[in-house]
Coordinates of C-alpha atoms in Angstrom, one line a residue:
M234 CA 51.1 201.8 48.8
G235 CA 49.1 200.5 45.9
G236 CA 51.6 200.3 43.0
S237 CA 55.3 199.7 42.6
Q238 CA 57.7 202.5 43.5
V239 CA 61.1 202.9 41.9
L240 CA 63.8 205.2 43.1
Q241 CA 66.6 205.2 40.6
S242 CA 68.3 208.1 38.9
S243 CA 70.4 206.4 36.3
P244 CA 70.9 208.5 33.1
S245 CA 69.6 207.1 29.9
L246 CA 71.9 205.0 27.7
Q247 CA 71.8 207.8 25.1
G248 CA 74.2 210.7 25.5
K249 CA 76.7 209.2 27.9
T250 CA 80.2 210.7 27.6
L251 CA 83.2 208.4 27.1
Q252 CA 84.3 209.3 30.6
K253 CA 80.9 208.2 32.1
Q254 CA 81.1 205.0 30.1
A255 CA 84.6 204.3 31.4
L256 CA 83.5 205.0 35.0
E257 CA 80.6 202.6 34.7
V258 CA 82.9 199.9 33.3
A259 CA 85.3 200.5 36.1
G260 CA 82.5 200.3 38.7
A261 CA 81.2 197.0 37.3
Y262 CA 84.7 195.5 36.9
Q263 CA 86.1 196.5 40.3
Y264 CA 83.2 194.6 41.9
V265 CA 84.1 191.4 40.0
L266 CA 87.8 191.7 40.7
T267 CA 87.2 192.4 44.4
V268 CA 84.9 189.4 44.8
I269 CA 87.3 187.0 43.1
F270 CA 90.7 188.2 44.1
M271 CA 90.8 190.6 47.0
G272 CA 90.5 188.0 49.8
L273 CA 93.2 185.8 48.2
F274 CA 95.5 188.7 47.4
F275 CA 95.6 190.0 51.0
T276 CA 95.9 186.5 52.5
L277 CA 99.0 185.9 50.4
L278 CA 100.3 189.4 51.1
M279 CA 100.0 188.8 54.9
V280 CA 101.9 185.5 54.6
Y281 CA 104.6 187.1 52.4
L282 CA 105.1 190.0 54.8
L283 CA 105.9 187.6 57.6
F284 CA 109.1 186.7 55.9
T285 CA 110.2 190.3 55.2
P286 CA 111.4 193.2 57.4
L287 CA 107.7 194.3 57.4
W288 CA 106.6 191.2 59.4
A289 CA 105.3 193.4 62.2
F290 CA 102.4 194.5 60.0
S291 CA 101.2 190.9 59.6
V292 CA 101.6 190.2 63.3
L293 CA 99.7 193.3 64.4
Y294 CA 96.9 192.5 62.0
L295 CA 96.7 188.9 63.3
V296 CA 96.4 190.3 66.8
W297 CA 93.6 192.6 65.6
L298 CA 91.9 189.6 63.9
Y299 CA 92.0 187.7 67.1
L300 CA 90.5 190.5 69.1
D301 CA 87.9 191.3 66.5
W302 CA 87.0 187.7 65.6
D303 CA 83.4 187.8 66.8
T304 CA 82.4 191.1 65.2
P305 CA 80.9 189.5 62.1
N306 CA 78.6 187.5 64.4
R307 CA 77.5 190.7 66.2
G308 CA 76.1 192.8 63.4
G309 CA 79.4 193.6 61.7
R310 CA 80.8 197.1 61.3
R311 CA 78.8 199.3 58.9
C312 CA 80.4 202.4 57.4
M313 CA 77.8 204.8 55.9
W314 CA 80.6 206.8 54.1
M315 CA 81.6 203.7 52.2
R316 CA 78.0 202.7 51.4
N317 CA 77.7 206.1 49.6
W318 CA 80.8 205.9 47.4
S319 CA 80.3 207.2 43.9
I320 CA 81.7 204.0 42.4
W321 CA 78.5 202.2 43.4
K322 CA 76.4 204.6 41.4
H323 CA 78.6 203.9 38.4
Q324 CA 78.2 200.2 38.9
R325 CA 74.4 200.7 39.2
D326 CA 74.4 202.7 35.9
Y327 CA 76.4 200.1 34.0
F328 CA 73.7 197.5 33.9
P329 CA 71.5 199.5 35.0
I330 CA 70.3 198.1 38.4
K331 CA 67.0 199.2 39.9
L332 CA 65.2 198.6 43.2
V333 CA 61.4 198.3 43.1
K334 CA 59.2 198.6 46.2
T335 CA 55.8 197.0 46.0
A336 CA 54.6 197.4 49.6
E337 CA 55.4 199.4 52.8
L338 CA 57.8 197.8 55.3
P339 CA 57.1 199.7 58.5
P340 CA 60.1 200.1 60.8
D341 CA 58.2 198.9 63.8
R342 CA 59.1 195.3 63.2
N343 CA 62.0 193.2 61.9
Y344 CA 62.2 191.4 58.5
V345 CA 63.8 188.4 56.9
L346 CA 64.2 189.3 53.2
S347 CA 64.7 186.1 51.3
S348 CA 66.3 186.8 48.0
H349 CA 66.5 184.9 44.7
P350 CA 68.3 184.0 42.5
H351 CA 71.9 184.0 43.7
G352 CA 73.3 184.4 40.2
I353 CA 77.1 184.2 39.9
M354 CA 78.0 187.2 42.1
A355 CA 74.7 188.7 43.3
N356 CA 75.3 192.1 41.6
G357 CA 71.8 193.3 42.1
I358 CA 71.5 192.4 45.8
F359 CA 74.9 193.9 46.7
C360 CA 74.2 197.2 44.8
N361 CA 70.7 197.6 46.3
F362 CA 71.2 196.5 49.9
C363 CA 74.9 196.9 50.6
T364 CA 75.2 200.4 49.1
D365 CA 72.8 203.3 49.1
S366 CA 73.2 203.9 45.3
N367 CA 69.5 203.2 44.8
S368 CA 68.4 205.1 47.9
F369 CA 67.4 202.1 50.0
S370 CA 67.3 204.4 53.0
Q371 CA 64.7 206.6 51.3
L372 CA 62.6 203.8 49.9
F373 CA 62.5 202.0 53.3
P374 CA 63.1 204.6 56.0
G375 CA 64.0 203.3 59.4
L376 CA 65.2 199.9 58.2
W377 CA 68.8 198.6 58.7
P378 CA 69.8 196.1 56.1
H379 CA 72.3 193.3 56.8
L380 CA 73.3 191.0 53.9
A381 CA 74.3 187.6 55.3
T382 CA 77.2 185.8 53.6
L383 CA 79.5 182.9 54.2
A384 CA 81.2 182.9 57.6
G385 CA 84.5 181.8 56.0
L386 CA 84.8 185.1 54.2
F387 CA 85.4 186.8 57.5
C388 CA 88.6 184.8 58.0
L389 CA 90.2 186.6 55.0
P390 CA 92.4 189.5 56.1
I391 CA 91.5 193.1 55.0
Y392 CA 88.7 191.7 52.9
R393 CA 86.6 191.0 56.0
E394 CA 86.9 194.7 57.0
Y395 CA 85.9 195.7 53.5
I396 CA 82.7 193.6 53.3
M397 CA 81.7 194.5 56.9
F398 CA 82.0 198.2 56.1
N399 CA 79.4 197.5 53.3
G400 CA 77.0 196.0 55.8
L401 CA 77.7 192.3 55.4
C402 CA 77.5 189.9 58.3
S403 CA 78.0 186.2 58.9
V404 CA 75.1 183.9 57.9
S405 CA 75.6 181.8 61.1
H406 CA 72.7 181.2 63.5
Q407 CA 74.6 183.2 66.1
S408 CA 74.9 186.2 63.8
L409 CA 71.3 186.3 62.6
D410 CA 69.9 185.7 66.0
F411 CA 72.0 188.6 67.4
I412 CA 70.7 191.0 64.7
L413 CA 67.1 190.1 65.1
S414 CA 67.3 190.3 68.9
Q415 CA 68.4 193.9 69.0
P416 CA 66.1 196.3 71.0
Q417 CA 65.9 198.7 68.1
L418 CA 63.3 197.4 65.6
G419 CA 63.7 197.8 61.8
Q420 CA 66.4 195.2 61.5
V421 CA 66.5 193.5 58.1
V422 CA 68.4 190.3 57.4
I423 CA 68.8 189.6 53.7
I424 CA 69.6 185.9 52.9
L425 CA 70.3 184.5 49.5
I426 CA 68.4 181.3 50.2
G427 CA 69.7 179.2 47.3
G428 CA 73.3 180.1 48.1
A429 CA 76.1 178.4 46.2
Q430 CA 73.9 175.6 45.0
E431 CA 71.7 178.1 43.2
A432 CA 74.7 179.6 41.5
L433 CA 75.0 176.3 39.5
Y434 CA 71.6 177.1 37.9
A435 CA 72.5 180.7 36.9
V436 CA 71.9 180.2 33.2
P437 CA 70.8 183.2 31.2
G438 CA 67.1 183.2 30.4
E439 CA 66.3 180.5 33.0
H440 CA 64.8 181.0 36.5
H441 CA 65.7 178.2 38.9
V442 CA 65.5 178.7 42.7
V443 CA 66.8 176.2 45.3
L444 CA 64.1 176.4 48.0
R445 CA 62.1 173.2 48.5
R446 CA 64.3 171.9 51.3
R447 CA 65.6 175.3 52.5
K448 CA 63.6 176.0 55.7
G449 CA 66.2 177.5 58.1
F450 CA 65.1 181.0 57.2
V451 CA 61.5 180.2 58.1
R452 CA 62.6 178.9 61.5
L453 CA 64.7 182.0 62.0
A454 CA 61.6 184.2 61.2
L455 CA 59.4 182.2 63.6
R456 CA 61.9 182.4 66.5
H457 CA 61.9 186.2 66.3
G458 CA 58.5 187.0 64.9
A459 CA 60.1 188.6 61.9
S460 CA 58.0 189.1 58.7
L461 CA 59.1 187.1 55.7
V462 CA 59.6 189.1 52.5
P463 CA 60.2 187.5 49.1
V464 CA 62.7 189.3 46.8
Y465 CA 63.4 188.5 43.2
S466 CA 66.1 190.0 41.0
F467 CA 65.1 189.9 37.4
G468 CA 68.2 189.8 35.1
E469 CA 70.6 188.5 37.7
N470 CA 71.2 185.3 35.8
D471 CA 71.8 187.1 32.5
V472 CA 75.0 189.1 33.4
F473 CA 77.3 186.1 32.9
K474 CA 77.3 183.0 30.8
L475 CA 77.6 179.7 32.6
K476 CA 78.9 176.3 31.7
T477 CA 76.5 173.8 33.1
F478 CA 76.9 170.0 33.6
A479 CA 74.3 167.3 33.8
E480 CA 73.4 166.4 37.4
D481 CA 74.6 162.8 36.9
S482 CA 78.0 163.9 35.5
W483 CA 81.3 163.7 37.4
Q484 CA 81.8 167.4 36.8
H485 CA 78.6 168.3 38.6
L486 CA 79.5 165.8 41.4
C487 CA 82.9 167.6 41.8
Q488 CA 81.1 170.9 42.1
V489 CA 78.7 169.7 44.7
T490 CA 81.4 168.0 46.7
F491 CA 83.6 171.1 46.6
K492 CA 80.6 173.2 47.8
K493 CA 80.1 170.9 50.8
L494 CA 83.7 171.1 51.8
M495 CA 84.3 174.9 51.1
G496 CA 80.9 176.5 51.2
F497 CA 80.9 177.8 47.6
S498 CA 80.6 176.2 44.2
P499 CA 83.4 176.4 41.6
C500 CA 81.7 177.7 38.4
I501 CA 82.9 178.1 34.9
F502 CA 81.5 181.4 33.8
W503 CA 82.5 184.3 31.6
G504 CA 81.3 187.7 30.5
R505 CA 82.6 190.1 27.8
G506 CA 86.0 191.5 27.3
L507 CA 87.1 194.8 28.9
F508 CA 87.7 196.5 25.6
S509 CA 85.5 194.5 23.2
A510 CA 82.0 193.2 23.5
N511 CA 82.9 190.5 21.0
S512 CA 85.6 188.9 23.2
W513 CA 85.2 187.0 26.5
G514 CA 86.4 188.2 29.8
L515 CA 85.3 188.9 33.4
L516 CA 83.3 192.1 32.7
P517 CA 79.6 191.4 33.2
F518 CA 77.2 191.8 30.3
A519 CA 75.3 195.1 30.5
V520 CA 71.9 193.6 31.1
P521 CA 69.3 195.4 33.3
I522 CA 68.8 194.0 36.8
T523 CA 65.7 194.8 38.7
T524 CA 65.3 193.7 42.3
V525 CA 61.6 193.6 43.3
V526 CA 60.8 193.6 47.0
G527 CA 57.5 191.9 47.7
H528 CA 54.8 192.1 50.3
P529 CA 55.7 191.0 53.9
I530 CA 54.2 187.8 55.3
P531 CA 53.4 188.3 59.0
V532 CA 55.0 185.6 61.1
P533 CA 54.1 184.9 64.8
R534 CA 56.9 184.6 67.3
C535 CA 57.5 181.1 68.5
L536 CA 60.8 180.2 70.3
S537 CA 60.4 176.5 69.5
P538 CA 58.5 176.2 66.2
T539 CA 57.0 172.9 65.3
E540 CA 57.6 171.2 61.9
E541 CA 54.0 171.9 61.0
Q542 CA 54.5 175.6 61.6
V543 CA 57.7 175.7 59.6
D544 CA 56.1 173.8 56.7
H545 CA 53.0 176.1 56.8
Y546 CA 55.0 179.3 56.5
H547 CA 57.4 177.8 54.1
A548 CA 54.5 176.9 51.8
L549 CA 53.1 180.4 52.2
Y550 CA 56.5 181.9 51.3
M551 CA 56.8 179.7 48.2
R552 CA 53.4 180.8 46.9
A553 CA 54.2 184.4 47.6
L554 CA 57.5 184.2 45.7
E555 CA 55.9 182.5 42.8
Q556 CA 53.2 185.2 42.7
L557 CA 55.8 187.9 42.9
F558 CA 57.5 186.4 39.9
E559 CA 54.3 186.0 37.9
D560 CA 53.1 189.5 38.6
H561 CA 56.3 191.2 37.5
K562 CA 58.0 189.0 35.0
E563 CA 56.6 190.5 31.8
S564 CA 57.5 194.0 33.0
Y565 CA 61.2 193.0 33.1
G566 CA 61.5 191.1 29.9
V567 CA 60.6 187.5 30.9
P568 CA 58.2 185.8 28.5
A569 CA 54.7 185.0 29.8
S570 CA 55.3 181.3 29.1
T571 CA 58.3 181.2 31.6
H572 CA 57.7 180.1 35.1
L573 CA 59.8 179.6 38.2
T574 CA 61.4 176.2 38.6
F575 CA 61.8 175.0 42.2
H576 CA 64.5 172.7 43.3

């Protein structure tokens, strides 16, 4: 298709009832609370129940966890009913979040969608690819999206089931290879390339991507002949404020060390208060997020790609991402003088 296509039915900001506003706040807030607390809560609950008359519940779940351990590495367990919950539409409308298509992605091949920036909680990526609130299935018919995330999250009881139902899978090599090796084409792996490191640069108004040394996604695409697709979410860095530290400071060193040990970066961030925009809290700021899906880069299949091949397609990808950003930035509130900063 020639131009961009947007499928998004959010009502305008004018004329919203108090009930609608409350539902939107609930939609945005539940996502934050779920990401931060759900895994920890159910982990502690399972441990607590072991020392109560209800200990059998924890034991039975541990048996289930053992039997089901490998599911996150075998495509997960998608639940279309859950992907269509109304709460996701309220979350979408709160910011609002939009999904923009700039090119056709035929379902006769597989894709590696490489997404930037990570932001603090990847609100746009979750809403657009882990739910159908912006009609991904209509914009990209025949494609099956799988958002890859930290393998450690699938060790957390109950939370692992919750995120798998939304289409998340492990970011391990085994998991991604399994998905892209399926006989049914149209498999889409979405990877937040910058990961936890990129979250440390999620400063409002700035556009930093951690990419220069991240080449594993290119090797993955080459091994399976999957097309590379750049994705950029404008506004993702603006929904929270972030306390940053100089790269030579002890605080930044602690963040990086923690990330190496645990897989995620501890960030000091805040949004607005639940009942007042003038106070701080965990509710994200209502800033528009627009996820733009770029043109696919055809990649040949090569089971053992050379470093020269990897570097070649990595360079092609970086140029495509930069061009995507430049082509769309002014349409989504980014000044013409602002450019991507690669790390």
